[in-house]
PDB file of C-alpha atoms and ligand atoms in Angstrom:
ATOM      1  CA  UNK A   1       0.109   0.139  -0.079  1.00 80.00           C
ATOM      2  CA  UNK A   2       1.551   3.352  -1.061  1.00 95.00           C
ATOM      3  CA  UNK A   3       3.293   5.385   1.468  1.00 98.00           C
ATOM      4  CA  UNK A   4       3.838   9.026   0.611  1.00 98.00           C
ATOM      5  CA  UNK A   5       6.101  11.193   2.530  1.00 98.00           C
ATOM      6  CA  UNK A   6       6.318  15.004   2.476  1.00 98.00           C
ATOM      7  CA  UNK A   7       9.759  16.288   3.331  1.00 97.00           C
ATOM      8  CA  UNK A   8      11.574  19.636   3.334  1.00 95.00           C
ATOM      9  CA  UNK A   9      13.779  20.591   5.893  1.00 90.00           C
ATOM     10  CA  UNK A  10      13.030  24.314   5.342  1.00 92.00           C
ATOM     11  CA  UNK A  11      10.390  25.227   7.905  1.00 92.00           C
ATOM     12  CA  UNK A  12       7.164  26.605   6.560  1.00 95.00           C
ATOM     13  CA  UNK A  13       7.529  25.022   3.053  1.00 95.00           C
ATOM     14  CA  UNK A  14       4.016  23.575   3.108  1.00 97.00           C
ATOM     15  CA  UNK A  15       4.538  20.132   4.094  1.00 97.00           C
ATOM     16  CA  UNK A  16       1.682  19.893   6.711  1.00 98.00           C
ATOM     17  CA  UNK A  17      -0.839  21.713   4.600  1.00 98.00           C
ATOM     18  CA  UNK A  18      -0.294  19.664   1.558  1.00 98.00           C
ATOM     19  CA  UNK A  19       0.029  16.554   3.505  1.00 98.00           C
ATOM     20  CA  UNK A  20      -3.406  17.242   4.972  1.00 98.00           C
ATOM     21  CA  UNK A  21      -5.046  18.175   1.882  1.00 98.00           C
ATOM     22  CA  UNK A  22      -3.899  15.010   0.182  1.00 98.00           C
ATOM     23  CA  UNK A  23      -4.840  12.669   3.140  1.00 98.00           C
ATOM     24  CA  UNK A  24      -8.362  14.296   3.185  1.00 98.00           C
ATOM     25  CA  UNK A  25      -8.675  13.910  -0.528  1.00 98.00           C
ATOM     26  CA  UNK A  26      -7.650  10.478  -0.631  1.00 98.00           C
ATOM     27  CA  UNK A  27      -9.893   9.566   2.487  1.00 98.00           C
ATOM     28  CA  UNK A  28     -12.996  10.329   0.461  1.00 96.00           C
ATOM     29  CA  UNK A  29     -12.561   7.051  -1.429  1.00 96.00           C
ATOM     30  CA  UNK A  30     -10.056   4.825   0.639  1.00 97.00           C
ATOM     31  CA  UNK A  31      -8.780   4.169   4.165  1.00 98.00           C
ATOM     32  CA  UNK A  32      -5.866   6.537   4.749  1.00 98.00           C
ATOM     33  CA  UNK A  33      -3.442   6.837   7.892  1.00 98.00           C
ATOM     34  CA  UNK A  34      -1.743  10.196   8.383  1.00 98.00           C
ATOM     35  CA  UNK A  35       1.362   9.821  10.382  1.00 98.00           C
ATOM     36  CA  UNK A  36       2.056  13.154  12.273  1.00 98.00           C
ATOM     37  CA  UNK A  37       5.918  12.999  12.587  1.00 97.00           C
ATOM     38  CA  UNK A  38       6.393  16.678  13.324  1.00 94.00           C
ATOM     39  CA  UNK A  39       7.080  17.086  17.210  1.00 91.00           C
ATOM     40  CA  UNK A  40       4.833  19.831  17.407  1.00 93.00           C
ATOM     41  CA  UNK A  41       1.931  17.696  16.131  1.00 96.00           C
ATOM     42  CA  UNK A  42      -0.053  19.948  14.054  1.00 96.00           C
ATOM     43  CA  UNK A  43      -2.117  17.324  12.428  1.00 98.00           C
ATOM     44  CA  UNK A  44      -2.897  15.823  15.806  1.00 97.00           C
ATOM     45  CA  UNK A  45      -4.173  19.051  16.881  1.00 97.00           C
ATOM     46  CA  UNK A  46      -6.242  19.469  13.940  1.00 98.00           C
ATOM     47  CA  UNK A  47      -7.698  16.027  14.338  1.00 97.00           C
ATOM     48  CA  UNK A  48      -9.022  17.033  18.001  1.00 97.00           C
ATOM     49  CA  UNK A  49     -11.179  19.687  16.332  1.00 96.00           C
ATOM     50  CA  UNK A  50     -14.504  18.215  14.898  1.00 90.00           C
ATOM     51  CA  UNK A  51     -14.849  17.060  11.230  1.00 94.00           C
ATOM     52  CA  UNK A  52     -11.986  14.712  10.434  1.00 95.00           C
ATOM     53  CA  UNK A  53     -13.028  12.524   7.372  1.00 96.00           C
ATOM     54  CA  UNK A  54     -14.221   8.886   8.794  1.00 95.00           C
ATOM     55  CA  UNK A  55     -11.930   7.076   6.586  1.00 97.00           C
ATOM     56  CA  UNK A  56      -8.837   9.050   8.033  1.00 98.00           C
ATOM     57  CA  UNK A  57      -6.857   7.700  10.942  1.00 98.00           C
ATOM     58  CA  UNK A  58      -4.148   9.876  12.547  1.00 98.00           C
ATOM     59  CA  UNK A  59      -1.218   8.433  14.135  1.00 98.00           C
ATOM     60  CA  UNK A  60       1.104  10.543  16.269  1.00 98.00           C
ATOM     61  CA  UNK A  61       4.557   9.552  15.920  1.00 97.00           C
ATOM     62  CA  UNK A  62       6.311   8.814  19.383  1.00 95.00           C
ATOM     63  CA  UNK A  63      10.033   9.029  18.035  1.00 93.00           C
ATOM     64  CA  UNK A  64      12.477   8.102  15.783  1.00 94.00           C
ATOM     65  CA  UNK A  65      12.699   4.691  17.522  1.00 96.00           C
ATOM     66  CA  UNK A  66       8.999   3.840  16.596  1.00 97.00           C
ATOM     67  CA  UNK A  67       8.235   5.417  13.077  1.00 97.00           C
ATOM     68  CA  UNK A  68       9.311   2.115  11.325  1.00 97.00           C
ATOM     69  CA  UNK A  69       6.750   0.116  13.325  1.00 98.00           C
ATOM     70  CA  UNK A  70       4.068   2.820  12.885  1.00 98.00           C
ATOM     71  CA  UNK A  71       4.451   2.882   9.108  1.00 98.00           C
ATOM     72  CA  UNK A  72       4.487  -0.941   9.001  1.00 98.00           C
ATOM     73  CA  UNK A  73       1.119  -0.865  11.093  1.00 98.00           C
ATOM     74  CA  UNK A  74      -0.385   1.812   8.973  1.00 98.00           C
ATOM     75  CA  UNK A  75       0.451   0.136   5.682  1.00 97.00           C
ATOM     76  CA  UNK A  76      -1.194  -3.136   6.794  1.00 96.00           C
ATOM     77  CA  UNK A  77      -4.645  -1.301   7.692  1.00 95.00           C
ATOM     78  CA  UNK A  78      -4.736   1.483   5.346  1.00 98.00           C
ATOM     79  CA  UNK A  79      -4.836   1.891   1.385  1.00 97.00           C
ATOM     80  CA  UNK A  80      -2.609   4.934   1.604  1.00 98.00           C
ATOM     81  CA  UNK A  81      -0.032   6.120   4.409  1.00 98.00           C
ATOM     82  CA  UNK A  82       0.558   9.558   4.423  1.00 98.00           C
ATOM     83  CA  UNK A  83       3.549  10.918   6.651  1.00 98.00           C
ATOM     84  CA  UNK A  84       4.007  14.742   7.540  1.00 98.00           C
ATOM     85  CA  UNK A  85       7.698  15.212   8.576  1.00 97.00           C
ATOM     86  CA  UNK A  86       9.363  17.898  10.728  1.00 91.00           C
ATOM     87  CA  UNK A  87      11.101  20.881   9.368  1.00 86.00           C
ATOM     88  CA  UNK A  88      14.590  19.517   9.983  1.00 83.00           C
ATOM     89  CA  UNK A  89      16.588  16.613   8.488  1.00 77.00           C
ATOM     90  CA  UNK A  90      16.969  13.732  10.999  1.00 87.00           C
ATOM     91  CA  UNK A  91      17.246  10.117  11.205  1.00 92.00           C
ATOM     92  CA  UNK A  92      13.503  10.110  11.603  1.00 95.00           C
ATOM     93  CA  UNK A  93      13.381  11.729   8.029  1.00 95.00           C
ATOM     94  CA  UNK A  94      15.730   9.146   6.650  1.00 95.00           C
ATOM     95  CA  UNK A  95      13.667   6.243   8.244  1.00 96.00           C
ATOM     96  CA  UNK A  96      10.413   7.593   6.776  1.00 97.00           C
ATOM     97  CA  UNK A  97      11.949   8.414   3.514  1.00 97.00           C
ATOM     98  CA  UNK A  98      13.433   4.859   3.194  1.00 96.00           C
ATOM     99  CA  UNK A  99      10.075   3.211   3.692  1.00 97.00           C
ATOM    100  CA  UNK A 100       8.298   5.526   1.155  1.00 97.00           C
ATOM    101  CA  UNK A 101       6.982   4.526  -2.344  1.00 97.00           C
ATOM    102  CA  UNK A 102       6.788   8.352  -3.032  1.00 98.00           C
ATOM    103  CA  UNK A 103       8.513  11.516  -1.685  1.00 98.00           C
ATOM    104  CA  UNK A 104       6.648  14.947  -2.182  1.00 98.00           C
ATOM    105  CA  UNK A 105       8.945  17.791  -1.604  1.00 98.00           C
ATOM    106  CA  UNK A 106       6.847  20.874  -1.126  1.00 98.00           C
ATOM    107  CA  UNK A 107       8.362  24.208  -1.624  1.00 98.00           C
ATOM    108  CA  UNK A 108       7.428  28.012  -1.995  1.00 97.00           C
ATOM    109  CA  UNK A 109       8.786  29.740  -5.158  1.00 97.00           C
ATOM    110  CA  UNK A 110      11.751  31.170  -3.144  1.00 96.00           C
ATOM    111  CA  UNK A 111      15.501  30.629  -3.625  1.00 95.00           C
ATOM    112  CA  UNK A 112      15.815  29.589   0.140  1.00 94.00           C
ATOM    113  CA  UNK A 113      13.104  26.975  -0.148  1.00 95.00           C
ATOM    114  CA  UNK A 114      14.915  25.828  -3.425  1.00 95.00           C
ATOM    115  CA  UNK A 115      18.134  25.379  -1.698  1.00 95.00           C
ATOM    116  CA  UNK A 116      16.382  23.162   0.905  1.00 95.00           C
ATOM    117  CA  UNK A 117      14.766  21.301  -1.632  1.00 96.00           C
ATOM    118  CA  UNK A 118      18.209  20.476  -3.333  1.00 96.00           C
ATOM    119  CA  UNK A 119      19.352  19.297   0.084  1.00 95.00           C
ATOM    120  CA  UNK A 120      16.449  16.978   0.457  1.00 95.00           C
ATOM    121  CA  UNK A 121      16.948  15.568  -2.930  1.00 97.00           C
ATOM    122  CA  UNK A 122      20.622  14.863  -2.006  1.00 96.00           C
ATOM    123  CA  UNK A 123      19.264  13.190   1.085  1.00 95.00           C
ATOM    124  CA  UNK A 124      16.825  10.951  -0.824  1.00 96.00           C
ATOM    125  CA  UNK A 125      19.664   9.853  -3.057  1.00 97.00           C
ATOM    126  CA  UNK A 126      21.631   8.833   0.136  1.00 96.00           C
ATOM    127  CA  UNK A 127      18.650   6.977   1.410  1.00 95.00           C
ATOM    128  CA  UNK A 128      18.291   5.169  -1.982  1.00 96.00           C
ATOM    129  CA  UNK A 129      21.782   4.063  -1.856  1.00 96.00           C
ATOM    130  CA  UNK A 130      21.177   2.710   1.914  1.00 95.00           C
ATOM    131  CA  UNK A 131      18.176   0.589   0.832  1.00 95.00           C
ATOM    132  CA  UNK A 132      19.371  -0.009  -2.444  1.00 96.00           C
ATOM    133  CA  UNK A 133      16.313   0.685  -4.397  1.00 94.00           C
ATOM    134  CA  UNK A 134      14.805   3.608  -6.375  1.00 95.00           C
ATOM    135  CA  UNK A 135      12.491   6.040  -4.221  1.00 97.00           C
ATOM    136  CA  UNK A 136      10.738   8.133  -6.627  1.00 97.00           C
ATOM    137  CA  UNK A 137      10.105  11.858  -5.735  1.00 98.00           C
ATOM    138  CA  UNK A 138       8.594  15.234  -7.004  1.00 98.00           C
ATOM    139  CA  UNK A 139       8.961  18.875  -6.024  1.00 98.00           C
ATOM    140  CA  UNK A 140       5.437  20.475  -5.367  1.00 98.00           C
ATOM    141  CA  UNK A 141       5.306  24.225  -5.699  1.00 98.00           C
ATOM    142  CA  UNK A 142       3.133  25.639  -2.837  1.00 98.00           C
ATOM    143  CA  UNK A 143       1.541  28.693  -1.480  1.00 97.00           C
ATOM    144  CA  UNK A 144       1.753  30.149  -5.109  1.00 97.00           C
ATOM    145  CA  UNK A 145       0.117  33.116  -6.377  1.00 95.00           C
ATOM    146  CA  UNK A 146      -3.025  32.441  -8.746  1.00 90.00           C
ATOM    147  CA  UNK A 147      -2.224  35.627 -10.686  1.00 88.00           C
ATOM    148  CA  UNK A 148       0.727  37.906 -11.113  1.00 86.00           C
ATOM    149  CA  UNK A 149       3.597  35.588 -10.258  1.00 89.00           C
ATOM    150  CA  UNK A 150       6.711  37.518  -9.654  1.00 94.00           C
ATOM    151  CA  UNK A 151       9.673  37.346 -11.666  1.00 95.00           C
ATOM    152  CA  UNK A 152      11.778  35.545  -8.897  1.00 95.00           C
ATOM    153  CA  UNK A 153       8.808  33.042  -8.296  1.00 96.00           C
ATOM    154  CA  UNK A 154       9.060  32.136 -12.068  1.00 95.00           C
ATOM    155  CA  UNK A 155      12.887  31.975 -12.093  1.00 96.00           C
ATOM    156  CA  UNK A 156      12.848  29.728  -8.992  1.00 96.00           C
ATOM    157  CA  UNK A 157      10.151  27.379 -10.290  1.00 96.00           C
ATOM    158  CA  UNK A 158      11.745  27.340 -13.623  1.00 96.00           C
ATOM    159  CA  UNK A 159      14.861  26.045 -12.461  1.00 95.00           C
ATOM    160  CA  UNK A 160      13.105  22.788 -11.433  1.00 97.00           C
ATOM    161  CA  UNK A 161      10.821  22.699 -14.131  1.00 96.00           C
ATOM    162  CA  UNK A 162      13.415  22.665 -16.815  1.00 96.00           C
ATOM    163  CA  UNK A 163      15.542  20.096 -15.051  1.00 96.00           C
ATOM    164  CA  UNK A 164      15.441  16.642 -16.610  1.00 94.00           C
ATOM    165  CA  UNK A 165      16.710  15.369 -13.322  1.00 94.00           C
ATOM    166  CA  UNK A 166      13.938  16.300 -10.921  1.00 97.00           C
ATOM    167  CA  UNK A 167      10.126  15.521 -11.429  1.00 98.00           C
ATOM    168  CA  UNK A 168       7.704  18.410 -10.617  1.00 98.00           C
ATOM    169  CA  UNK A 169       3.967  18.449 -10.058  1.00 98.00           C
ATOM    170  CA  UNK A 170       2.135  20.395 -12.703  1.00 98.00           C
ATOM    171  CA  UNK A 171      -0.402  21.071 -10.110  1.00 98.00           C
ATOM    172  CA  UNK A 172       0.411  23.759  -7.746  1.00 98.00           C
ATOM    173  CA  UNK A 173      -1.066  24.318  -4.260  1.00 98.00           C
ATOM    174  CA  UNK A 174      -2.034  27.893  -4.393  1.00 97.00           C
ATOM    175  CA  UNK A 175      -2.047  30.350  -1.571  1.00 97.00           C
ATOM    176  CA  UNK A 176      -5.740  29.981  -0.482  1.00 96.00           C
ATOM    177  CA  UNK A 177      -7.772  30.919   2.752  1.00 95.00           C
ATOM    178  CA  UNK A 178      -9.376  27.718   2.747  1.00 97.00           C
ATOM    179  CA  UNK A 179      -5.867  25.874   3.232  1.00 98.00           C
ATOM    180  CA  UNK A 180      -5.255  27.791   6.330  1.00 96.00           C
ATOM    181  CA  UNK A 181      -8.792  27.869   7.623  1.00 96.00           C
ATOM    182  CA  UNK A 182      -9.008  23.867   7.993  1.00 97.00           C
ATOM    183  CA  UNK A 183      -6.411  24.217  10.922  1.00 97.00           C
ATOM    184  CA  UNK A 184      -8.774  26.493  12.951  1.00 95.00           C
ATOM    185  CA  UNK A 185     -12.142  25.074  11.675  1.00 95.00           C
ATOM    186  CA  UNK A 186     -11.272  21.269  11.437  1.00 96.00           C
ATOM    187  CA  UNK A 187     -12.307  18.964   8.729  1.00 97.00           C
ATOM    188  CA  UNK A 188     -11.358  19.199   5.297  1.00 97.00           C
ATOM    189  CA  UNK A 189     -11.894  21.996   2.731  1.00 97.00           C
ATOM    190  CA  UNK A 190     -14.910  20.297   1.411  1.00 95.00           C
ATOM    191  CA  UNK A 191     -16.659  21.104   5.022  1.00 95.00           C
ATOM    192  CA  UNK A 192     -15.770  24.924   4.949  1.00 96.00           C
ATOM    193  CA  UNK A 193     -18.576  27.304   4.248  1.00 93.00           C
ATOM    194  CA  UNK A 194     -18.296  29.441   1.039  1.00 93.00           C
ATOM    195  CA  UNK A 195     -19.896  32.211   2.972  1.00 91.00           C
ATOM    196  CA  UNK A 196     -16.826  32.264   5.373  1.00 89.00           C
ATOM    197  CA  UNK A 197     -13.867  31.427   2.867  1.00 93.00           C
ATOM    198  CA  UNK A 198     -12.967  33.041  -0.304  1.00 91.00           C
ATOM    199  CA  UNK A 199     -12.785  31.141  -3.518  1.00 94.00           C
ATOM    200  CA  UNK A 200     -13.718  27.959  -1.718  1.00 97.00           C
ATOM    201  CA  UNK A 201     -14.507  26.075  -4.911  1.00 96.00           C
ATOM    202  CA  UNK A 202     -11.134  26.879  -6.519  1.00 97.00           C
ATOM    203  CA  UNK A 203      -9.612  25.401  -3.391  1.00 98.00           C
ATOM    204  CA  UNK A 204     -11.591  22.182  -3.475  1.00 98.00           C
ATOM    205  CA  UNK A 205     -10.789  21.649  -7.250  1.00 98.00           C
ATOM    206  CA  UNK A 206      -6.998  22.458  -6.535  1.00 98.00           C
ATOM    207  CA  UNK A 207      -6.896  19.825  -3.882  1.00 98.00           C
ATOM    208  CA  UNK A 208      -8.601  17.374  -6.186  1.00 98.00           C
ATOM    209  CA  UNK A 209      -6.275  18.093  -8.922  1.00 98.00           C
ATOM    210  CA  UNK A 210      -3.200  17.636  -6.615  1.00 98.00           C
ATOM    211  CA  UNK A 211      -4.658  14.161  -5.395  1.00 98.00           C
ATOM    212  CA  UNK A 212      -5.410  13.007  -8.885  1.00 98.00           C
ATOM    213  CA  UNK A 213      -1.582  13.808 -10.028  1.00 98.00           C
ATOM    214  CA  UNK A 214      -0.341  11.936  -6.961  1.00 98.00           C
ATOM    215  CA  UNK A 215      -2.296   8.794  -7.881  1.00 98.00           C
ATOM    216  CA  UNK A 216      -1.087   9.213 -11.423  1.00 98.00           C
ATOM    217  CA  UNK A 217       2.410   9.423 -10.518  1.00 98.00           C
ATOM    218  CA  UNK A 218       2.254   6.492  -8.285  1.00 97.00           C
ATOM    219  CA  UNK A 219       0.686   4.449 -11.167  1.00 96.00           C
ATOM    220  CA  UNK A 220       3.494   5.535 -13.515  1.00 95.00           C
ATOM    221  CA  UNK A 221       6.276   4.390 -11.047  1.00 92.00           C
ATOM    222  CA  UNK A 222       4.462   1.210 -10.267  1.00 91.00           C
ATOM    223  CA  UNK A 223       4.228   0.370 -13.886  1.00 90.00           C
ATOM    224  CA  UNK A 224       7.852   1.430 -14.504  1.00 87.00           C
ATOM    225  CA  UNK A 225       9.112  -0.652 -11.783  1.00 84.00           C
ATOM    226  CA  UNK A 226       7.262  -3.690 -13.285  1.00 82.00           C
ATOM    227  CA  UNK A 227       8.889  -3.161 -16.630  1.00 80.00           C
ATOM    228  CA  UNK A 228      12.247  -3.291 -14.896  1.00 74.00           C
ATOM    229  CA  UNK A 229      11.524  -6.525 -12.862  1.00 69.00           C
TER     230      UNK A 229
HETATM  231  N1  ATP B   1      -1.436  26.905   0.188  1.00 61.31           N
HETATM  232  C1  ATP B   1      -1.519  27.581   1.180  1.00 61.31           C
HETATM  233  N2  ATP B   1      -2.398  28.599   1.318  1.00 61.31           N
HETATM  234  C2  ATP B   1      -2.502  29.249   2.598  1.00 61.31           C
HETATM  235  N3  ATP B   1      -1.689  29.245   3.541  1.00 61.31           N
HETATM  236  C3  ATP B   1      -0.773  28.263   3.442  1.00 61.31           C
HETATM  237  C4  ATP B   1      -0.635  27.472   2.520  1.00 61.31           C
HETATM  238  N4  ATP B   1       0.364  26.479   2.672  1.00 61.31           N
HETATM  239  C5  ATP B   1       0.770  26.883   4.081  1.00 61.31           C
HETATM  240  N5  ATP B   1       0.167  27.705   4.308  1.00 61.31           N
HETATM  241  C6  ATP B   1       0.316  28.393   5.717  1.00 61.31           C
HETATM  242  O1  ATP B   1       1.863  28.617   6.061  1.00 61.31           O
HETATM  243  C7  ATP B   1       2.191  28.207   7.248  1.00 61.31           C
HETATM  244  C8  ATP B   1       3.309  27.190   7.100  1.00 61.31           C
HETATM  245  O2  ATP B   1       2.586  25.985   6.367  1.00 61.31           O
HETATM  246  P1  ATP B   1       2.905  24.364   6.648  1.00 61.31           P
HETATM  247  O3  ATP B   1       2.731  24.331   8.259  1.00 61.31           O
HETATM  248  O4  ATP B   1       1.974  23.548   5.909  1.00 61.31           O
HETATM  249  O5  ATP B   1       4.505  24.449   6.402  1.00 61.31           O
HETATM  250  P2  ATP B   1       5.397  23.061   6.880  1.00 61.31           P
HETATM  251  O6  ATP B   1       6.414  22.800   5.956  1.00 61.31           O
HETATM  252  O7  ATP B   1       4.650  22.047   7.560  1.00 61.31           O
HETATM  253  O8  ATP B   1       6.002  23.899   8.360  1.00 61.31           O
HETATM  254  P3  ATP B   1       7.114  23.103   9.447  1.00 61.31           P
HETATM  255  O9  ATP B   1       8.500  22.903   8.691  1.00 61.31           O
HETATM  256  O10 ATP B   1       6.966  24.404  10.568  1.00 61.31           O
HETATM  257  O11 ATP B   1       6.376  21.946   9.846  1.00 61.31           O
HETATM  258  C9  ATP B   1       1.085  27.779   8.013  1.00 61.31           C
HETATM  259  O12 ATP B   1       0.481  28.946   8.666  1.00 61.31           O
HETATM  260  C10 ATP B   1      -0.154  27.372   7.032  1.00 61.31           C
HETATM  261  O13 ATP B   1      -1.268  27.684   7.401  1.00 61.31           O
HETATM  262 MG1   MG B   2       4.562  20.983   9.340  1.00 61.31          MG
END
């Protein structure tokens, strides 16, 4: 059962938000476990509010000593396992990446985020060597402007989009009220009220597109692995 990890040692790059959007979206159809491996436990706090999807189980990670067992147990009981990592590189991150079928690297279109994303990609390559298998990964641009992107933003994302070594998501997670509102209101973006949140419909569609692209990438990587075998 696919395990999808969100990793970037740069704080505030959008890991928790994108992990939660994906987990809620996948949980509309299948059982999902979201492992909250950030010591500040933002997802656990969100889950204490009302409205978490029925199909979504939250596991609060205890420590680097327990993460492998937590992933194994989650993979046995859920169709998808999503892991939200802390904002620093650690042994815990390496353990989680080593067990992943796919790693998503969320980043803002800013140079500091780009530098951190490159560091994460290097870490993934070391983890691949350690476990002697390919671990697919892709960069996800987050908190992007819907209109009037700056030249810097275009330049930063262009560096990744034009690279033939790094896969990127076509879907961007735009900066949206709805995506910060879920952490105060609980539940998923689908549960928010259009009267209270701007552009809710666009936010729901954006989350759906993201989940669909994740599924598509997982399928492609699974098919590519079959061809090699
Ligand atoms: N797409 C978005 N639209 C609006 N707000 C966002 C979006 N993504 C993230 N934010 C806000 O930006 C802040 C940082 O986002 P988030 O917590 O997802 O990043 P993170 O990478 O998990 O950070 P950390 O490294 O601290 O765990 C939060 O306050 C969050 O609500
Ligand atoms: Mg986080």
